[in-house]
Amino acid sequence: AQRVTQPEKLLSVFKGAPVELKCNYSYSGSPELFWYVQYSRQRLQLLLRHISRESIKGFTADLNKGETSFHLKKPFAQEEDSAMYYCALSGRGYSTLTFGKGTMLLVSP
Amino acid sequence: GAVVSQHPSRVICKSGTSVKIECRSLDFQATTMFWYRQFPKQSLMLMATSNEGSKATYEQGVEKDKFLINHASLTLSTLTVTSAHPEDSSFYICSARDPGTNTGELFFGEGSRLTVL
């Protein structure tokens, strides 16, 4: 069974502070990991995926197979980063996507 | 990117009635669509996988007769909540992958908020 754990429901930081949203997963094979974001009153959208190793809006995430983690990081948070962030896992072949419970990020001025 | 559209975005109905929610892929064909349910301040829970031209695959604990899914064409899947009750009130979201991208990215609809009185 595949499982995604996001231990923090809410993360509140000040503008300019570093941010790390934690994600741990459980999967027996080689997973595909994603971060999705939902801004207020908008639909869920892809932020980044581990396979592309890209940085989107200053966010990065590294897959650590030893720790089974895929934490999302940004060195300097901005107010517009305030949103709900979901870590998600898919098995090989892009089967069904399993979501974590999400972490609400609030960035205060 | 690809666009998935849902209709209606909000619906209010009386207990015991049935409600149909449509999910369309606007600029791509989707042989598979996914239906999720989201409770307030909780994660998305996969309800079922809709397969074009065949029966949907339901997740454990999801009542097939309660949540009827039909995927009649490559661009349309419908979710019908039959004999709705207040506990069915929720946010229903559909999603699909664009086979042309081959990235695994899911494109989400805007969601449909169902309120059963």
PDB file of C-alpha atoms in Angstrom:
ATOM      1  CA  ALA A   1       0.000   0.000   0.000  1.00  0.00           C
ATOM      2  CA  GLN A   2       1.157   3.501  -0.709  1.00  0.00           C
ATOM      3  CA  ARG A   3       0.904   6.226   1.876  1.00  0.00           C
ATOM      4  CA  VAL A   4       1.900   9.868   2.099  1.00  0.00           C
ATOM      5  CA  THR A   5       2.363  11.661   5.404  1.00  0.00           C
ATOM      6  CA  GLN A   6       2.480  15.396   5.871  1.00  0.00           C
ATOM      7  CA  PRO A   7       2.939  15.889   9.611  1.00  0.00           C
ATOM      8  CA  GLU A   8       2.117  19.591   9.729  1.00  0.00           C
ATOM      9  CA  LYS A   9      -1.404  20.868   9.154  1.00  0.00           C
ATOM     10  CA  LEU A  10      -0.296  24.474   9.358  1.00  0.00           C
ATOM     11  CA  LEU A  11       3.005  26.215   8.888  1.00  0.00           C
ATOM     12  CA  SER A  12       3.156  29.911   9.646  1.00  0.00           C
ATOM     13  CA  VAL A  13       6.244  31.973   8.794  1.00  0.00           C
ATOM     14  CA  PHE A  14       7.203  35.580   8.200  1.00  0.00           C
ATOM     15  CA  LYS A  15       8.059  36.926   4.786  1.00  0.00           C
ATOM     16  CA  GLY A  16      11.686  36.272   3.935  1.00  0.00           C
ATOM     17  CA  ALA A  17      12.020  33.305   6.282  1.00  0.00           C
ATOM     18  CA  PRO A  18      13.018  29.862   5.002  1.00  0.00           C
ATOM     19  CA  VAL A  19      10.278  27.323   4.530  1.00  0.00           C
ATOM     20  CA  GLU A  20      10.318  23.543   4.663  1.00  0.00           C
ATOM     21  CA  LEU A  21       7.133  21.536   4.224  1.00  0.00           C
ATOM     22  CA  LYS A  22       7.687  17.962   5.240  1.00  0.00           C
ATOM     23  CA  CYS A  23       6.549  14.909   3.326  1.00  0.00           C
ATOM     24  CA  ASN A  24       7.294  11.270   4.025  1.00  0.00           C
ATOM     25  CA  TYR A  25       6.063   8.362   1.991  1.00  0.00           C
ATOM     26  CA  SER A  26       5.638   4.632   2.122  1.00  0.00           C
ATOM     27  CA  TYR A  27       5.854   2.625  -1.081  1.00  0.00           C
ATOM     28  CA  SER A  28       7.370  -0.719  -1.910  1.00  0.00           C
ATOM     29  CA  GLY A  29       8.646   0.134  -5.375  1.00  0.00           C
ATOM     30  CA  SER A  30      10.117   3.193  -7.050  1.00  0.00           C
ATOM     31  CA  PRO A  31       7.683   6.037  -6.555  1.00  0.00           C
ATOM     32  CA  GLU A  32       7.001   9.159  -8.508  1.00  0.00           C
ATOM     33  CA  LEU A  33       6.638  12.096  -6.121  1.00  0.00           C
ATOM     34  CA  PHE A  34       4.833  15.356  -6.724  1.00  0.00           C
ATOM     35  CA  TRP A  35       3.961  18.548  -4.935  1.00  0.00           C
ATOM     36  CA  TYR A  36       0.609  20.113  -5.768  1.00  0.00           C
ATOM     37  CA  VAL A  37      -0.526  23.551  -4.616  1.00  0.00           C
ATOM     38  CA  GLN A  38      -3.953  25.062  -4.170  1.00  0.00           C
ATOM     39  CA  TYR A  39      -4.130  28.838  -3.893  1.00  0.00           C
ATOM     40  CA  SER A  40      -7.210  30.443  -2.409  1.00  0.00           C
ATOM     41  CA  ARG A  41     -10.255  29.998  -4.650  1.00  0.00           C
ATOM     42  CA  GLN A  42      -8.228  28.232  -7.329  1.00  0.00           C
ATOM     43  CA  ARG A  43      -8.003  24.675  -8.504  1.00  0.00           C
ATOM     44  CA  LEU A  44      -5.296  22.262  -7.507  1.00  0.00           C
ATOM     45  CA  GLN A  45      -2.250  22.509  -9.745  1.00  0.00           C
ATOM     46  CA  LEU A  46       1.111  20.862 -10.069  1.00  0.00           C
ATOM     47  CA  LEU A  47       4.000  22.706  -8.445  1.00  0.00           C
ATOM     48  CA  LEU A  48       6.830  20.336  -9.174  1.00  0.00           C
ATOM     49  CA  ARG A  49       7.751  16.677  -9.591  1.00  0.00           C
ATOM     50  CA  HIS A  50      10.878  14.934  -8.425  1.00  0.00           C
ATOM     51  CA  ILE A  51      11.752  13.431 -11.758  1.00  0.00           C
ATOM     52  CA  SER A  52      12.260  16.802 -13.415  1.00  0.00           C
ATOM     53  CA  ARG A  53      14.543  18.170 -10.685  1.00  0.00           C
ATOM     54  CA  GLU A  54      13.343  21.670 -11.390  1.00  0.00           C
ATOM     55  CA  SER A  55      12.801  24.747  -9.267  1.00  0.00           C
ATOM     56  CA  ILE A  56       9.396  26.357  -9.567  1.00  0.00           C
ATOM     57  CA  LYS A  57       8.658  29.726  -7.956  1.00  0.00           C
ATOM     58  CA  GLY A  58      11.808  29.253  -5.901  1.00  0.00           C
ATOM     59  CA  PHE A  59      10.652  25.927  -4.480  1.00  0.00           C
ATOM     60  CA  THR A  60      12.732  22.777  -4.661  1.00  0.00           C
ATOM     61  CA  ALA A  61      12.233  19.251  -3.418  1.00  0.00           C
ATOM     62  CA  ASP A  62      14.709  16.419  -3.284  1.00  0.00           C
ATOM     63  CA  LEU A  63      13.715  12.804  -3.131  1.00  0.00           C
ATOM     64  CA  ASN A  64      15.568  11.057  -0.307  1.00  0.00           C
ATOM     65  CA  LYS A  65      15.003   7.355  -0.733  1.00  0.00           C
ATOM     66  CA  GLY A  66      16.914   6.500   2.420  1.00  0.00           C
ATOM     67  CA  GLU A  67      14.635   8.621   4.562  1.00  0.00           C
ATOM     68  CA  THR A  68      11.636   8.112   2.242  1.00  0.00           C
ATOM     69  CA  SER A  69      11.112  11.851   2.227  1.00  0.00           C
ATOM     70  CA  PHE A  70      10.325  14.517  -0.345  1.00  0.00           C
ATOM     71  CA  HIS A  71      10.390  17.752   1.618  1.00  0.00           C
ATOM     72  CA  LEU A  72       9.518  21.010  -0.133  1.00  0.00           C
ATOM     73  CA  LYS A  73      11.846  23.920   0.511  1.00  0.00           C
ATOM     74  CA  LYS A  74      12.158  27.583  -0.284  1.00  0.00           C
ATOM     75  CA  PRO A  75      14.914  29.804   1.111  1.00  0.00           C
ATOM     76  CA  PHE A  76      12.878  33.010   1.316  1.00  0.00           C
ATOM     77  CA  ALA A  77       9.109  32.789   1.625  1.00  0.00           C
ATOM     78  CA  GLN A  78       6.863  35.349  -0.054  1.00  0.00           C
ATOM     79  CA  GLU A  79       3.322  36.357   0.892  1.00  0.00           C
ATOM     80  CA  GLU A  80       2.023  34.994  -2.390  1.00  0.00           C
ATOM     81  CA  ASP A  81       3.280  31.561  -1.384  1.00  0.00           C
ATOM     82  CA  SER A  82       0.425  31.304   1.103  1.00  0.00           C
ATOM     83  CA  ALA A  83      -1.586  28.296  -0.025  1.00  0.00           C
ATOM     84  CA  MET A  84      -2.414  24.682   0.668  1.00  0.00           C
ATOM     85  CA  TYR A  85       0.364  22.296  -0.347  1.00  0.00           C
ATOM     86  CA  TYR A  86      -0.166  18.617  -1.032  1.00  0.00           C
ATOM     87  CA  CYS A  87       2.504  15.994  -1.407  1.00  0.00           C
ATOM     88  CA  ALA A  88       1.458  13.138  -3.697  1.00  0.00           C
ATOM     89  CA  LEU A  89       2.790   9.775  -4.758  1.00  0.00           C
ATOM     90  CA  SER A  90       2.221   7.659  -7.812  1.00  0.00           C
ATOM     91  CA  GLY A  91       3.538   4.242  -8.631  1.00  0.00           C
ATOM     92  CA  ARG A  92       5.434   3.383 -11.774  1.00  0.00           C
ATOM     93  CA  GLY A  93       3.433   3.952 -14.901  1.00  0.00           C
ATOM     94  CA  TYR A  94       1.602   6.862 -13.325  1.00  0.00           C
ATOM     95  CA  SER A  95      -1.121   4.848 -11.707  1.00  0.00           C
ATOM     96  CA  THR A  96      -3.445   6.405  -9.164  1.00  0.00           C
ATOM     97  CA  LEU A  97      -2.173   9.351  -7.193  1.00  0.00           C
ATOM     98  CA  THR A  98      -2.214   9.221  -3.403  1.00  0.00           C
ATOM     99  CA  PHE A  99      -2.261  12.535  -1.585  1.00  0.00           C
ATOM    100  CA  GLY A 100      -1.069  13.544   1.818  1.00  0.00           C
ATOM    101  CA  LYS A 101      -3.421  15.494   4.068  1.00  0.00           C
ATOM    102  CA  GLY A 102      -1.891  18.755   3.049  1.00  0.00           C
ATOM    103  CA  THR A 103      -0.104  21.584   4.821  1.00  0.00           C
ATOM    104  CA  MET A 104      -1.441  25.110   4.897  1.00  0.00           C
ATOM    105  CA  LEU A 105       1.390  27.595   4.499  1.00  0.00           C
ATOM    106  CA  LEU A 106       0.735  31.092   5.781  1.00  0.00           C
ATOM    107  CA  VAL A 107       3.320  33.754   5.060  1.00  0.00           C
ATOM    108  CA  SER A 108       2.854  36.920   7.050  1.00  0.00           C
ATOM    109  CA  PRO A 109       4.291  40.339   6.126  1.00  0.00           C
TER     110      PRO A 109
ATOM    111  CA  GLY B   1      -1.438  23.145 -19.884  1.00  0.00           C
ATOM    112  CA  ALA B   2      -4.395  20.885 -20.371  1.00  0.00           C
ATOM    113  CA  VAL B   3      -7.768  21.998 -19.039  1.00  0.00           C
ATOM    114  CA  VAL B   4     -10.333  19.992 -17.127  1.00  0.00           C
ATOM    115  CA  SER B   5     -13.695  21.575 -16.509  1.00  0.00           C
ATOM    116  CA  GLN B   6     -16.440  20.601 -14.080  1.00  0.00           C
ATOM    117  CA  HIS B   7     -20.078  21.552 -13.994  1.00  0.00           C
ATOM    118  CA  PRO B   8     -21.843  22.646 -11.906  1.00  0.00           C
ATOM    119  CA  SER B   9     -19.430  24.376  -9.568  1.00  0.00           C
ATOM    120  CA  ARG B  10     -22.068  24.503  -6.845  1.00  0.00           C
ATOM    121  CA  VAL B  11     -25.265  22.572  -6.369  1.00  0.00           C
ATOM    122  CA  ILE B  12     -27.783  22.463  -3.579  1.00  0.00           C
ATOM    123  CA  CYS B  13     -30.355  19.712  -3.496  1.00  0.00           C
ATOM    124  CA  LYS B  14     -32.928  18.175  -1.233  1.00  0.00           C
ATOM    125  CA  SER B  15     -32.307  14.952   0.588  1.00  0.00           C
ATOM    126  CA  GLY B  16     -33.351  11.965  -1.490  1.00  0.00           C
ATOM    127  CA  THR B  17     -32.761  13.523  -4.880  1.00  0.00           C
ATOM    128  CA  SER B  18     -29.983  12.675  -7.335  1.00  0.00           C
ATOM    129  CA  VAL B  19     -27.335  15.028  -8.583  1.00  0.00           C
ATOM    130  CA  LYS B  20     -25.136  14.720 -11.661  1.00  0.00           C
ATOM    131  CA  ILE B  21     -21.700  16.313 -11.930  1.00  0.00           C
ATOM    132  CA  GLU B  22     -19.930  16.527 -15.262  1.00  0.00           C
ATOM    133  CA  CYS B  23     -16.198  16.463 -15.878  1.00  0.00           C
ATOM    134  CA  ARG B  24     -14.811  17.374 -19.282  1.00  0.00           C
ATOM    135  CA  SER B  25     -11.338  17.398 -20.740  1.00  0.00           C
ATOM    136  CA  LEU B  26     -11.390  20.431 -22.989  1.00  0.00           C
ATOM    137  CA  ASP B  27      -8.312  20.091 -25.170  1.00  0.00           C
ATOM    138  CA  PHE B  28      -7.289  16.486 -24.859  1.00  0.00           C
ATOM    139  CA  GLN B  29      -8.797  13.041 -24.776  1.00  0.00           C
ATOM    140  CA  ALA B  30      -8.787  11.130 -21.537  1.00  0.00           C
ATOM    141  CA  THR B  31      -9.431   7.417 -21.449  1.00  0.00           C
ATOM    142  CA  THR B  32      -9.186   7.599 -17.690  1.00  0.00           C
ATOM    143  CA  MET B  33     -10.473  10.203 -15.268  1.00  0.00           C
ATOM    144  CA  PHE B  34     -10.258  10.230 -11.507  1.00  0.00           C
ATOM    145  CA  TRP B  35     -12.918  11.352  -9.057  1.00  0.00           C
ATOM    146  CA  TYR B  36     -11.863  12.676  -5.672  1.00  0.00           C
ATOM    147  CA  ARG B  37     -13.781  13.807  -2.647  1.00  0.00           C
ATOM    148  CA  GLN B  38     -12.486  16.466  -0.306  1.00  0.00           C
ATOM    149  CA  PHE B  39     -13.870  17.134   3.142  1.00  0.00           C
ATOM    150  CA  PRO B  40     -13.276  20.513   4.802  1.00  0.00           C
ATOM    151  CA  LYS B  41      -9.666  20.944   5.829  1.00  0.00           C
ATOM    152  CA  GLN B  42      -8.859  17.393   4.805  1.00  0.00           C
ATOM    153  CA  SER B  43      -7.044  15.738   1.990  1.00  0.00           C
ATOM    154  CA  LEU B  44      -8.357  14.504  -1.316  1.00  0.00           C
ATOM    155  CA  MET B  45      -9.633  10.960  -1.174  1.00  0.00           C
ATOM    156  CA  LEU B  46      -9.781   8.998  -4.391  1.00  0.00           C
ATOM    157  CA  MET B  47     -13.282   7.673  -4.894  1.00  0.00           C
ATOM    158  CA  ALA B  48     -13.039   5.936  -8.231  1.00  0.00           C
ATOM    159  CA  THR B  49     -11.253   5.700 -11.530  1.00  0.00           C
ATOM    160  CA  SER B  50     -13.475   6.305 -14.507  1.00  0.00           C
ATOM    161  CA  ASN B  51     -12.620   4.289 -17.607  1.00  0.00           C
ATOM    162  CA  GLU B  52     -13.934   5.222 -21.020  1.00  0.00           C
ATOM    163  CA  GLY B  53     -16.156   2.515 -22.424  1.00  0.00           C
ATOM    164  CA  SER B  54     -15.983   0.262 -19.387  1.00  0.00           C
ATOM    165  CA  LYS B  55     -16.934   0.106 -15.744  1.00  0.00           C
ATOM    166  CA  ALA B  56     -15.403   2.408 -13.215  1.00  0.00           C
ATOM    167  CA  THR B  57     -13.016   1.088 -10.614  1.00  0.00           C
ATOM    168  CA  TYR B  58     -14.107   2.053  -7.124  1.00  0.00           C
ATOM    169  CA  GLU B  59     -11.901   2.440  -4.083  1.00  0.00           C
ATOM    170  CA  GLN B  60     -12.580   0.389  -1.021  1.00  0.00           C
ATOM    171  CA  GLY B  61     -15.443   1.738   1.013  1.00  0.00           C
ATOM    172  CA  VAL B  62     -17.032   3.715  -1.808  1.00  0.00           C
ATOM    173  CA  GLU B  63     -20.569   2.622  -2.607  1.00  0.00           C
ATOM    174  CA  LYS B  64     -20.941   1.865  -6.298  1.00  0.00           C
ATOM    175  CA  ASP B  65     -24.696   2.220  -6.260  1.00  0.00           C
ATOM    176  CA  LYS B  66     -24.468   5.514  -4.450  1.00  0.00           C
ATOM    177  CA  PHE B  67     -21.892   7.133  -6.680  1.00  0.00           C
ATOM    178  CA  LEU B  68     -22.628   6.196 -10.261  1.00  0.00           C
ATOM    179  CA  ILE B  69     -19.868   6.946 -12.724  1.00  0.00           C
ATOM    180  CA  ASN B  70     -20.258   6.971 -16.462  1.00  0.00           C
ATOM    181  CA  HIS B  71     -17.458   7.658 -18.935  1.00  0.00           C
ATOM    182  CA  ALA B  72     -19.333   7.729 -22.207  1.00  0.00           C
ATOM    183  CA  SER B  73     -16.775   9.520 -24.323  1.00  0.00           C
ATOM    184  CA  LEU B  74     -13.087  10.380 -24.353  1.00  0.00           C
ATOM    185  CA  THR B  75     -13.818  13.868 -23.061  1.00  0.00           C
ATOM    186  CA  LEU B  76     -16.657  13.385 -20.605  1.00  0.00           C
ATOM    187  CA  SER B  77     -17.115  11.562 -17.333  1.00  0.00           C
ATOM    188  CA  THR B  78     -20.110  12.015 -15.051  1.00  0.00           C
ATOM    189  CA  LEU B  79     -20.595  11.349 -11.368  1.00  0.00           C
ATOM    190  CA  THR B  80     -24.154  10.916 -10.172  1.00  0.00           C
ATOM    191  CA  VAL B  81     -24.814  11.005  -6.456  1.00  0.00           C
ATOM    192  CA  THR B  82     -28.003   9.005  -6.074  1.00  0.00           C
ATOM    193  CA  SER B  83     -30.523   9.530  -3.295  1.00  0.00           C
ATOM    194  CA  ALA B  84     -28.306  12.149  -1.763  1.00  0.00           C
ATOM    195  CA  HIS B  85     -28.226  12.688   1.975  1.00  0.00           C
ATOM    196  CA  PRO B  86     -26.633  15.440   4.068  1.00  0.00           C
ATOM    197  CA  GLU B  87     -23.576  13.275   4.743  1.00  0.00           C
ATOM    198  CA  ASP B  88     -22.881  13.301   1.002  1.00  0.00           C
ATOM    199  CA  SER B  89     -22.304  17.039   1.167  1.00  0.00           C
ATOM    200  CA  SER B  90     -18.745  17.561   0.078  1.00  0.00           C
ATOM    201  CA  PHE B  91     -16.403  18.959  -2.529  1.00  0.00           C
ATOM    202  CA  TYR B  92     -16.036  16.645  -5.498  1.00  0.00           C
ATOM    203  CA  ILE B  93     -13.071  17.044  -7.808  1.00  0.00           C
ATOM    204  CA  CYS B  94     -12.255  15.279 -11.038  1.00  0.00           C
ATOM    205  CA  SER B  95      -8.894  15.015 -12.719  1.00  0.00           C
ATOM    206  CA  ALA B  96      -7.245  13.518 -15.745  1.00  0.00           C
ATOM    207  CA  ARG B  97      -3.881  13.091 -17.376  1.00  0.00           C
ATOM    208  CA  ASP B  98      -3.089  14.385 -20.809  1.00  0.00           C
ATOM    209  CA  PRO B  99      -1.593  11.405 -22.670  1.00  0.00           C
ATOM    210  CA  GLY B 100       0.275  13.815 -24.890  1.00  0.00           C
ATOM    211  CA  THR B 101       2.483  15.011 -22.047  1.00  0.00           C
ATOM    212  CA  ASN B 102       3.541  11.681 -20.545  1.00  0.00           C
ATOM    213  CA  THR B 103       4.647  13.431 -17.355  1.00  0.00           C
ATOM    214  CA  GLY B 104       2.256  11.877 -14.926  1.00  0.00           C
ATOM    215  CA  GLU B 105       0.835  15.289 -14.110  1.00  0.00           C
ATOM    216  CA  LEU B 106      -2.810  15.291 -13.136  1.00  0.00           C
ATOM    217  CA  PHE B 107      -4.931  18.201 -14.319  1.00  0.00           C
ATOM    218  CA  PHE B 108      -7.746  19.067 -11.976  1.00  0.00           C
ATOM    219  CA  GLY B 109     -11.169  20.477 -12.480  1.00  0.00           C
ATOM    220  CA  GLU B 110     -12.310  23.425 -10.426  1.00  0.00           C
ATOM    221  CA  GLY B 111     -14.389  21.177  -8.223  1.00  0.00           C
ATOM    222  CA  SER B 112     -18.098  20.908  -7.497  1.00  0.00           C
ATOM    223  CA  ARG B 113     -19.476  21.731  -4.084  1.00  0.00           C
ATOM    224  CA  LEU B 114     -22.523  19.661  -3.223  1.00  0.00           C
ATOM    225  CA  THR B 115     -24.799  20.669  -0.372  1.00  0.00           C
ATOM    226  CA  VAL B 116     -27.610  18.321   0.532  1.00  0.00           C
ATOM    227  CA  LEU B 117     -30.336  19.841   2.672  1.00  0.00           C
TER     228      LEU B 117
END
